Amino acid sequence: MIPEIGNFALMLALAAALVQSVLPMVGAAQRNVLWMQSAVTTALIQCGLLAVAFAALMRSFIVSDFTVVNVVANSHSLKPMIYKVAATWGSHEGSLLLWVLILAIFGAGVAVLGKNIPAELRARTLSVQAWISVGFLSFMIFTSNPFDRMFPAPLNGNDLNPLLQDIGLALHPPLLYLGYVGFSIVFSFAVAALIEGRVDPAWARWVRPWTLAAWVSLTGGIALGSWWAYYELGWGGWWFWDPVENVSFMPWLLGTALLHSAIVTEKRDTFKSWTILLAILTFSLSLLGTFIVRSGLLTSVHAFAVDPERGVYILGLLFVSIGGSLALYAWRAPQLEGGGLFTPISREAGLLINNLLLATATAAVLFGTLYPLFLEAVTGDKISVGPPFFNASFIPIMLPLVFMMGIGPFLSWKRADLPGVMSRLKFAIGLGLIAALWAWWMDTDGPVLAIIAMGVAGWLLVASAREWLSRIKAGEVPLAESLRRAKNLPRAAHGMTIAHMGVAVLILGMVGSSAWKTEQILFASPGTVVEIAGYEVRFDRVERVRGPNYVSDMGTLTAFRDGEQVAVLQPERRWYPVAEMQTTESAIRSTLAGDLYVTIGEPAADRASNEWTLRILFEPFVNFIWIGTVFLVIGGTFSLTDRRLRVGAPKSAARPPIQATPAE
């Protein structure tokens, strides 16, 4: 009965979305208050119905209702409860339901929190949001219904992919989708503004908090997925430029550019056309990612291997959404006149360079991701574009961007004094050079880009701190006055400093763990001692243990440093009999200086020799990656609590009052 309720709620949600997609748009055109107000009601109804559907599906997983095909394919009665809950969004159908639920949540957020937005703009925005909902709800109901039944029901299910049975990946998809799908509301604002033919600083102020919320969520989702890959997949890496990793990273890059572009539109009434285009392209890349992971083009632990015919449906949605919005942009863009003028040395120019570099980096990642797919489709040849290409093309673009991040906050609007700015940054330049020289001294063999990157990271860290200290006049006025100034600073200013420092810390972790990682792979028997990065690691034993739904070979290794025991590490090699899959569970000793990382692999062919494959790594500064991303999330969240964003923009210029007209 519960699955039928969920299915019926889906159908009612589609009906509500259809009404929301038409009536408010017509009402805005005719300036009919009641029809425009219907967008609020239908947005809340749609969100409520999708919440009911999602709860019904989750309940089916919790009670192991094996009459539901989705539960049979992705759950098992022996699975721990946390992973039964996570299996709700662990499949194509369940994740798609989460996708449309988050889509509706953002629509409901604008309906509830957007009372200061002009009625016509809010109505059009919610109507565009409903167009997206109609496309994905119809796709789900007609091709990917999560409530399809199976009779007679099997005694048990097939289990969720064991790699996905992890707390990191249980939380990763909801966060990722909040970012992915969150950019939909910014897209809807952009299309609504194009239809209305009006983009102004007030519009940018309304868009910024939604952009920031999506960006923070996407940052957290990507970081959580990277952390999961690091400790779960057993190869010791945190990023492999996998196509499915890339399709989440590209919206993040353009979303970062959009966030900064919206600031210029709000402050200076310029970059309007550029901001609109970025809003369209950012969500378009989210849709592209949805197509890639659900079309059957890729086989990946991240991807949903589904019938390619479903991909054709999504491809149609992709063409309608992207093609229609870009056509509307091409029609309206010439009318979006720029605002204030600025010189080549100004904050506007710095943010423009920022956006161009981010867009170029996105284009490089997009090319490397799609080229193998296009080549295979045209010629049938299969090639792989891996880390060497992306590192060689992406890093040289990002280094000048990071350098500009240190300078940009010091530049004034309209016109700036560059020599004066650089004189204030002499200390930061010096510290950056010291960081680069230290990296070179640690390893004179390079690589050169890594040494430069360490210097640039040190530069950004000190420059960001220097900019914040200059705002509160630290050292120039009494301490009490500096504290008062710090308290009165807008939270967005604090958030910017924290986020920029987070980027610097992130670079330290990425460069250190990539450029100076040491690794040993060997066959070892109990009693073998391995020396690596100042550690002595002794292989003690392997024993068989049983988990709730797996059997494990668990190794025990003892790590010593300077003759003293510092850790006991227990990596595992698990076998899941229901799914007939094997996973590797790493054991890690974490410090700020780096991680000692151990995995256990296949035993030797001659089991009597009691030799096992060991992989032992030392990854310098790798934990700065997670610390840096926490800084980014905290900085973005702090900015989101800024009073100016919570209260919203001032009222736009007065317009003629809207007269209610009866619907004919």
XYZ file of C-alpha atoms in Angstrom, residues 17-594:
578
model
C 4.309 21.019 -11.721
C 2.323 21.280 -14.956
C 0.028 23.884 -13.395
C 3.011 25.738 -11.917
C 4.797 25.761 -15.268
C 1.956 27.528 -17.102
C -0.390 29.521 -14.862
C 2.148 31.837 -13.122
C 3.907 32.587 -16.415
C 0.632 33.600 -18.040
C -0.299 35.539 -14.910
C 2.962 37.494 -15.044
C 2.325 38.349 -18.697
C -1.214 39.544 -17.912
C -0.242 41.044 -14.508
C -2.827 38.873 -12.792
C -2.032 38.746 -9.068
C -3.994 35.578 -8.296
C -2.411 33.584 -11.102
C 1.068 34.768 -10.108
C 0.374 33.883 -6.468
C -0.561 30.355 -7.550
C 3.172 29.716 -8.101
C 3.724 29.841 -4.337
C 0.911 27.409 -3.612
C 1.803 24.911 -6.315
C 5.534 25.043 -5.413
C 4.726 24.114 -1.812
C 2.256 21.420 -2.891
C 4.787 19.906 -5.295
C 7.483 19.880 -2.612
C 5.142 18.235 -0.100
C 4.053 15.528 -2.538
C 7.635 14.682 -3.494
C 8.576 14.503 0.196
C 5.757 11.968 0.661
C 7.023 9.941 -2.314
C 10.598 9.985 -1.034
C 9.476 8.953 2.468
C 7.480 6.080 0.956
C 10.518 4.817 -0.934
C 12.755 5.136 2.130
C 10.226 3.216 4.196
C 10.252 0.432 1.600
C 14.021 0.096 2.023
C 13.895 0.267 5.821
C 11.361 -2.592 6.107
C 12.960 -4.540 3.195
C 9.812 -4.563 1.081
C 10.963 -6.939 -1.659
C 7.807 -6.433 -3.668
C 9.442 -3.205 -4.903
C 11.886 -3.870 -7.769
C 14.179 -1.028 -6.660
C 14.504 -2.527 -3.157
C 15.256 -5.978 -4.571
C 18.008 -4.598 -6.807
C 19.683 -2.448 -4.154
C 19.093 -3.884 -0.692
C 19.333 -7.005 1.431
C 17.805 -7.963 4.748
C 21.273 -8.428 6.374
C 22.507 -4.987 5.396
C 23.108 -2.520 8.290
C 20.250 -0.045 8.726
C 22.291 3.039 7.805
C 22.986 1.531 4.385
C 19.363 0.514 3.923
C 18.484 4.182 4.330
C 21.344 5.264 2.030
C 20.190 2.753 -0.593
C 17.146 4.993 -1.077
C 19.330 7.230 -3.241
C 21.903 4.586 -4.203
C 20.222 3.594 -7.468
C 19.267 5.383 -10.676
C 15.587 5.564 -9.736
C 16.099 6.543 -6.096
C 18.726 9.171 -6.860
C 16.444 10.645 -9.524
C 13.682 10.963 -6.927
C 16.127 12.739 -4.620
C 17.068 14.971 -7.595
C 13.490 16.161 -8.170
C 12.831 16.480 -4.428
C 15.780 18.872 -4.064
C 14.593 20.700 -7.181
C 11.214 21.192 -5.482
C 12.841 22.201 -2.182
C 14.683 25.068 -3.856
C 11.460 26.134 -5.557
C 9.636 26.038 -2.234
C 12.511 28.031 -0.701
C 11.989 30.858 -3.182
C 8.222 30.653 -2.610
C 8.611 31.023 1.160
C 11.712 33.212 1.483
C 11.290 35.356 -1.626
C 8.537 37.639 -0.404
C 10.642 40.715 -1.180
C 11.138 39.621 -4.813
C 8.830 41.416 -7.290
C 5.728 39.342 -7.950
C 6.361 39.007 -11.706
C 9.964 37.857 -11.279
C 9.078 35.350 -8.567
C 6.199 33.952 -10.617
C 8.346 33.553 -13.724
C 11.222 32.029 -11.728
C 8.983 29.420 -10.105
C 7.370 28.701 -13.447
C 10.752 28.034 -15.089
C 11.698 25.849 -12.134
C 8.523 23.873 -12.750
C 9.479 23.363 -16.415
C 12.549 21.486 -15.195
C 10.438 19.492 -12.742
C 7.984 18.491 -15.461
C 10.818 17.150 -17.606
C 12.386 15.036 -14.875
C 9.121 13.899 -13.265
C 7.815 12.687 -16.605
C 11.144 10.937 -17.258
C 10.972 9.224 -13.883
C 7.316 8.177 -14.048
C 7.431 6.821 -17.587
C 10.940 5.316 -17.770
C 12.438 5.016 -14.260
C 9.641 4.588 -11.733
C 11.132 3.794 -8.297
C 7.870 2.124 -7.207
C 7.626 -0.594 -9.863
C 6.362 -3.812 -8.255
C 7.532 -7.427 -8.457
C 5.233 -10.409 -7.816
C 5.922 -12.920 -6.444
C 8.447 -11.196 -4.215
C 11.862 -12.860 -3.752
C 12.952 -13.884 -0.279
C 15.862 -11.438 -0.350
C 17.494 -8.698 -2.388
C 20.639 -8.409 -4.488
C 22.352 -5.947 -2.120
C 23.809 -2.498 -2.803
C 27.233 -2.232 -4.436
C 29.614 -2.909 -1.484
C 31.771 0.079 -2.461
C 28.762 2.292 -1.744
C 28.214 0.761 1.713
C 30.185 3.443 3.470
C 29.182 6.387 5.631
C 31.124 8.824 3.438
C 29.256 7.821 0.324
C 25.964 7.612 2.217
C 26.216 11.381 2.800
C 27.986 12.304 -0.453
C 25.011 12.153 -2.929
C 22.585 14.366 -0.946
C 25.228 17.067 -0.535
C 26.327 16.774 -4.157
C 22.735 17.003 -5.404
C 22.032 20.023 -3.219
C 24.797 21.739 -5.164
C 24.098 20.222 -8.562
C 20.377 20.869 -8.427
C 20.691 24.047 -6.397
C 22.044 25.855 -9.439
C 18.672 25.159 -11.076
C 17.068 28.014 -9.151
C 19.802 30.398 -10.317
C 19.162 29.175 -13.876
C 15.443 29.830 -13.348
C 16.171 33.353 -12.078
C 18.316 33.983 -15.160
C 15.713 32.711 -17.653
C 12.958 34.641 -15.844
C 15.056 37.818 -16.031
C 15.632 37.270 -19.760
C 11.901 36.783 -20.339
C 11.207 39.939 -18.346
C 14.070 41.792 -20.049
C 15.350 43.257 -16.802
C 18.650 42.551 -14.995
C 19.771 44.989 -12.315
C 21.729 45.067 -9.027
C 18.635 44.043 -7.069
C 18.314 40.915 -9.257
C 21.954 40.044 -8.498
C 21.298 40.479 -4.766
C 18.369 38.027 -4.942
C 20.445 35.504 -6.879
C 23.580 35.582 -4.719
C 22.347 33.668 -1.633
C 20.966 30.837 -3.789
C 24.208 30.663 -5.753
C 26.193 30.627 -2.537
C 24.023 27.910 -0.959
C 24.428 25.680 -4.028
C 28.177 26.357 -4.190
C 28.706 25.498 -0.510
C 26.752 22.247 -0.882
C 28.603 21.257 -4.035
C 31.940 22.019 -2.353
C 31.021 19.773 0.568
C 29.732 17.032 -1.735
C 32.862 16.965 -3.894
C 35.133 16.988 -0.823
C 33.202 14.138 0.796
C 33.402 12.073 -2.396
C 37.136 12.731 -2.645
C 37.642 11.724 0.989
C 35.666 8.521 0.391
C 37.762 7.648 -2.680
C 40.934 8.248 -0.674
C 40.265 5.861 2.184
C 37.855 3.379 0.557
C 39.170 2.516 -2.911
C 42.584 1.458 -1.652
C 44.848 3.174 -4.193
C 45.756 6.102 -1.974
C 44.532 8.833 -4.311
C 41.913 11.482 -3.698
C 41.259 12.568 -7.310
C 41.755 10.697 -10.574
C 40.099 13.024 -13.112
C 37.467 10.346 -13.646
C 34.766 11.627 -16.078
C 32.127 11.390 -13.365
C 34.353 13.341 -10.970
C 34.837 15.937 -13.674
C 31.122 16.461 -14.308
C 30.678 17.546 -10.693
C 33.837 19.676 -10.753
C 32.909 21.697 -13.862
C 29.712 23.218 -12.361
C 31.781 24.049 -9.278
C 34.318 25.968 -11.371
C 31.676 27.937 -13.285
C 29.625 28.363 -10.123
C 32.660 30.013 -8.516
C 32.893 32.374 -11.480
C 29.143 33.055 -11.243
C 29.430 33.885 -7.552
C 32.075 36.536 -8.232
C 30.350 37.873 -11.337
C 27.100 38.397 -9.405
C 29.039 40.522 -6.906
C 30.113 42.879 -9.707
C 26.559 43.056 -11.048
C 25.280 43.900 -7.583
C 27.971 46.435 -6.680
C 28.592 48.112 -10.031
C 25.615 47.218 -12.267
C 27.960 45.674 -14.826
C 28.826 42.136 -16.055
C 25.054 41.612 -16.387
C 25.224 39.669 -19.633
C 28.177 37.648 -18.351
C 26.375 36.789 -15.091
C 23.276 35.599 -16.938
C 25.382 33.447 -19.265
C 27.278 31.905 -16.365
C 24.003 31.068 -14.608
C 22.772 29.263 -17.730
C 26.041 27.423 -18.378
C 26.538 26.346 -14.763
C 23.223 24.535 -14.593
C 23.707 23.269 -18.151
C 26.859 21.503 -16.961
C 24.842 19.986 -14.105
C 22.373 18.642 -16.675
C 25.266 17.365 -18.792
C 26.588 15.482 -15.771
C 23.167 13.971 -15.194
C 23.108 12.781 -18.816
C 26.607 11.282 -18.664
C 26.045 9.245 -15.488
C 22.601 7.996 -16.551
C 23.004 7.384 -20.268
C 25.091 4.225 -20.175
C 28.023 6.071 -21.801
C 30.299 5.306 -18.867
C 30.935 2.351 -16.596
C 32.083 3.677 -13.223
C 31.449 3.118 -9.540
C 29.955 6.647 -9.613
C 27.792 6.081 -12.704
C 24.378 4.454 -13.050
C 24.667 1.765 -15.739
C 21.224 2.006 -17.250
C 19.515 1.402 -20.565
C 20.966 3.879 -23.116
C 17.419 4.541 -24.353
C 16.828 6.410 -21.115
C 19.829 8.551 -22.002
C 18.062 9.602 -25.197
C 15.212 11.006 -23.105
C 17.641 12.983 -20.933
C 19.491 14.128 -24.051
C 16.204 15.553 -25.330
C 15.693 17.403 -22.040
C 19.260 18.643 -22.332
C 18.736 20.084 -25.805
C 15.444 21.752 -24.855
C 16.802 23.280 -21.629
C 20.201 24.382 -22.873
C 19.193 25.183 -26.429
C 16.094 27.113 -25.400
C 17.848 29.133 -22.704
C 20.822 29.987 -24.934
C 18.489 31.008 -27.758
C 16.634 33.290 -25.339
C 19.982 34.681 -24.165
C 21.078 35.368 -27.754
C 17.844 37.298 -28.310
C 17.962 39.341 -25.086
C 21.705 39.783 -24.484
C 22.111 42.870 -26.701
C 19.561 44.661 -24.492
C 21.600 44.013 -21.314
C 23.636 47.201 -21.376
C 26.614 47.435 -19.065
C 26.750 49.733 -16.091
C 29.691 51.696 -14.730
C 33.004 52.009 -16.557
C 36.277 50.772 -15.069
C 39.988 50.906 -15.876
C 42.192 47.867 -16.614
C 43.579 48.161 -13.080
C 40.515 47.848 -10.846
C 38.571 45.291 -8.860
C 36.175 44.821 -11.777
C 39.097 43.972 -14.058
C 40.516 41.571 -11.475
C 37.196 39.746 -11.176
C 36.897 39.660 -14.967
C 40.311 37.954 -15.190
C 39.163 35.603 -12.435
C 36.090 34.641 -14.462
C 37.980 34.207 -17.723
C 40.538 31.910 -16.094
C 37.814 29.838 -14.408
C 35.907 29.569 -17.702
C 39.090 28.524 -19.518
C 39.857 25.893 -16.878
C 36.298 24.576 -17.218
C 36.687 24.375 -21.002
C 39.926 22.384 -20.601
C 38.246 19.893 -18.261
C 35.204 19.675 -20.546
C 37.364 18.923 -23.582
C 39.337 16.225 -21.786
C 36.131 14.645 -20.472
C 34.093 14.587 -23.690
C 36.779 14.036 -26.337
C 37.113 10.271 -25.700
C 33.321 9.888 -25.900
C 33.085 11.811 -29.164
C 36.006 9.915 -30.661
C 34.455 6.558 -29.775
C 31.080 7.630 -31.172
C 32.626 8.783 -34.489
C 35.436 6.284 -35.111
C 34.846 3.474 -32.626
C 38.340 3.983 -31.194
C 38.648 3.946 -27.417
C 41.197 6.190 -25.752
C 41.696 7.355 -22.196
C 42.445 10.953 -21.235
C 43.942 10.785 -17.786
C 45.762 12.840 -15.130
C 48.778 13.810 -17.305
C 46.566 15.771 -19.718
C 44.474 17.407 -17.025
C 47.449 18.306 -14.831
C 49.345 19.779 -17.789
C 46.373 21.859 -18.980
C 44.602 22.727 -15.717
C 47.406 23.627 -13.311
C 49.054 26.353 -15.475
C 45.651 28.050 -15.750
C 44.970 27.907 -12.039
C 48.314 29.257 -10.799
C 47.762 32.801 -12.158
C 44.183 32.620 -10.861
C 45.436 31.907 -7.335
C 47.940 34.764 -7.672
C 45.082 37.107 -8.664
C 43.052 35.945 -5.640
C 45.699 37.493 -3.414
C 45.665 40.832 -5.245
C 41.960 41.216 -6.052
C 40.604 42.139 -2.583
C 43.129 44.999 -2.329
C 41.963 46.609 -5.584
C 39.378 49.372 -5.385
C 36.356 49.665 -7.648
C 36.642 51.641 -10.927
C 40.326 52.525 -10.579
C 43.156 51.128 -8.451
C 46.817 51.928 -7.765
C 48.687 48.681 -8.564
C 52.143 49.823 -7.318
C 50.523 50.893 -4.062
C 48.770 47.536 -3.726
C 51.963 45.576 -4.371
C 53.856 47.659 -1.812
C 51.329 46.535 0.795
C 51.944 42.932 -0.230
C 55.749 42.899 0.039
C 55.601 40.681 3.117
C 53.268 38.216 1.358
C 55.584 38.110 -1.655
C 58.519 37.393 0.620
C 56.713 34.595 2.436
C 55.646 33.096 -0.879
C 59.272 33.031 -2.054
C 60.345 31.432 1.223
C 57.659 28.734 0.806
C 58.876 28.003 -2.725
C 62.520 27.861 -1.602
C 61.585 25.560 1.278
C 59.792 23.214 -1.121
C 62.834 23.253 -3.417
C 65.162 22.568 -0.470
C 63.002 19.601 0.606
C 63.301 18.058 -2.852
C 65.668 19.699 -5.319
C 64.441 17.383 -8.075
C 61.165 19.273 -8.327
C 58.738 19.024 -9.963
C 58.980 22.693 -10.879
C 55.208 23.290 -10.988
C 54.859 21.852 -7.492
C 57.530 24.200 -6.136
C 55.848 27.195 -7.802
C 52.451 26.063 -6.486
C 53.766 25.902 -2.910
C 55.060 29.452 -3.279
C 51.762 30.697 -4.683
C 49.846 28.958 -1.873
C 52.038 30.666 0.731
C 51.498 33.982 -1.062
C 47.699 33.594 -1.041
C 47.589 32.547 2.609
C 49.553 35.574 3.804
C 47.902 38.019 1.368
C 44.417 36.958 2.516
C 45.346 37.389 6.158
C 46.983 40.760 5.360
C 43.832 42.025 3.634
C 41.658 41.094 6.630
C 44.096 42.699 9.072
C 44.115 45.880 6.994
C 40.321 46.017 7.168
C 40.383 46.061 10.963
C 43.503 48.305 11.009
C 45.411 45.828 13.164
C 48.543 47.484 14.536
C 47.360 50.913 13.413
C 44.731 51.520 16.092
C 44.286 50.232 19.661
C 43.350 46.536 19.994
C 39.864 47.363 21.297
C 39.188 49.435 18.185
C 40.455 46.632 15.913
C 38.151 44.156 17.652
C 35.233 46.547 17.275
C 35.965 46.925 13.572
C 36.223 43.139 13.198
C 32.849 42.722 14.899
C 31.242 45.301 12.592
C 32.704 43.902 9.380
C 30.099 42.309 7.103
C 30.086 38.551 7.509
C 30.678 38.222 3.786
C 34.081 39.893 4.302
C 35.015 37.338 6.965
C 33.691 34.563 4.730
C 35.793 35.716 1.768
C 38.970 35.713 3.865
C 38.263 32.253 5.296
C 37.467 30.828 1.851
C 40.564 32.330 0.203
C 42.761 31.007 3.000
C 41.039 27.662 2.535
C 42.129 27.615 -1.111
C 45.726 28.203 -0.011
C 45.563 25.371 2.532
C 43.903 23.124 -0.060
C 46.743 23.743 -2.526
C 49.328 22.819 0.122
C 47.576 19.473 0.608
C 47.048 18.740 -3.074
C 50.616 19.568 -4.080
C 52.308 17.864 -1.132
C 50.355 14.609 -1.442
C 50.789 14.455 -5.218
C 54.345 15.623 -5.809
C 56.179 14.047 -2.876
C 54.211 10.879 -2.176
C 56.333 7.762 -1.478
C 55.037 4.241 -2.064
C 56.107 0.618 -1.689
C 54.254 -2.438 -3.043
C 55.598 -5.827 -2.010
C 54.877 -9.415 -1.043
C 55.373 -9.754 2.703
C 55.071 -12.516 5.275
C 54.532 -12.013 9.027
C 57.627 -10.482 10.565
C 58.593 -8.441 7.489
C 59.675 -4.856 8.290
C 59.298 -2.073 5.705
C 61.023 1.315 6.014
C 59.226 4.308 4.477
C 59.416 8.067 5.154
C 61.054 7.619 8.555
C 58.661 4.865 9.675
C 59.404 1.191 10.273
C 56.271 -0.846 9.550
C 56.178 -4.454 10.773
C 53.731 -6.907 9.209
C 52.403 -9.029 12.114
C 49.592 -11.309 10.909
C 46.392 -11.853 8.917
C 43.225 -13.231 10.483
C 39.734 -14.049 9.217
C 36.870 -11.997 10.723
C 33.151 -11.831 9.951
C 31.073 -8.666 9.538
C 27.292 -8.250 9.317
C 27.217 -9.031 5.563
C 30.821 -9.784 4.642
C 33.859 -11.931 5.441
C 37.206 -10.200 5.861
C 40.929 -10.992 5.812
C 42.217 -8.425 8.307
C 45.907 -7.678 8.517
C 47.679 -6.249 11.528
C 50.750 -4.037 11.101
C 52.658 -2.111 13.753
C 54.280 1.231 12.892
C 57.362 2.534 14.713
C 59.151 5.885 14.521
C 62.559 6.389 16.095
C 62.174 3.001 17.769
C 58.858 3.858 19.467
C 55.503 2.326 18.542
C 53.177 4.976 17.124
C 50.270 3.023 15.614
C 48.666 -0.371 15.035
C 47.117 -0.519 11.552
C 44.482 -3.074 10.507
C 43.684 -2.962 6.777
C 41.055 -5.382 5.443
C 40.216 -7.293 2.284
C 36.449 -7.898 2.417
C 34.309 -10.346 0.487
C 30.538 -9.720 0.154
C 28.967 -13.099 -0.723
C 25.540 -11.772 -1.757
C 26.915 -9.195 -4.212
C 29.896 -11.469 -5.011
C 32.236 -8.489 -4.773
C 35.490 -7.747 -3.024
C 36.549 -4.435 -1.506
C 39.723 -3.058 0.068
C 39.575 -1.223 3.383
C 42.657 0.895 4.074
C 44.207 1.616 7.458
C 45.577 5.125 7.961
C 47.659 6.892 10.577
C 46.892 10.566 10.104
C 49.005 13.523 11.192
C 49.340 17.071 9.899
C 52.709 16.122 8.433
C 51.131 13.360 6.371
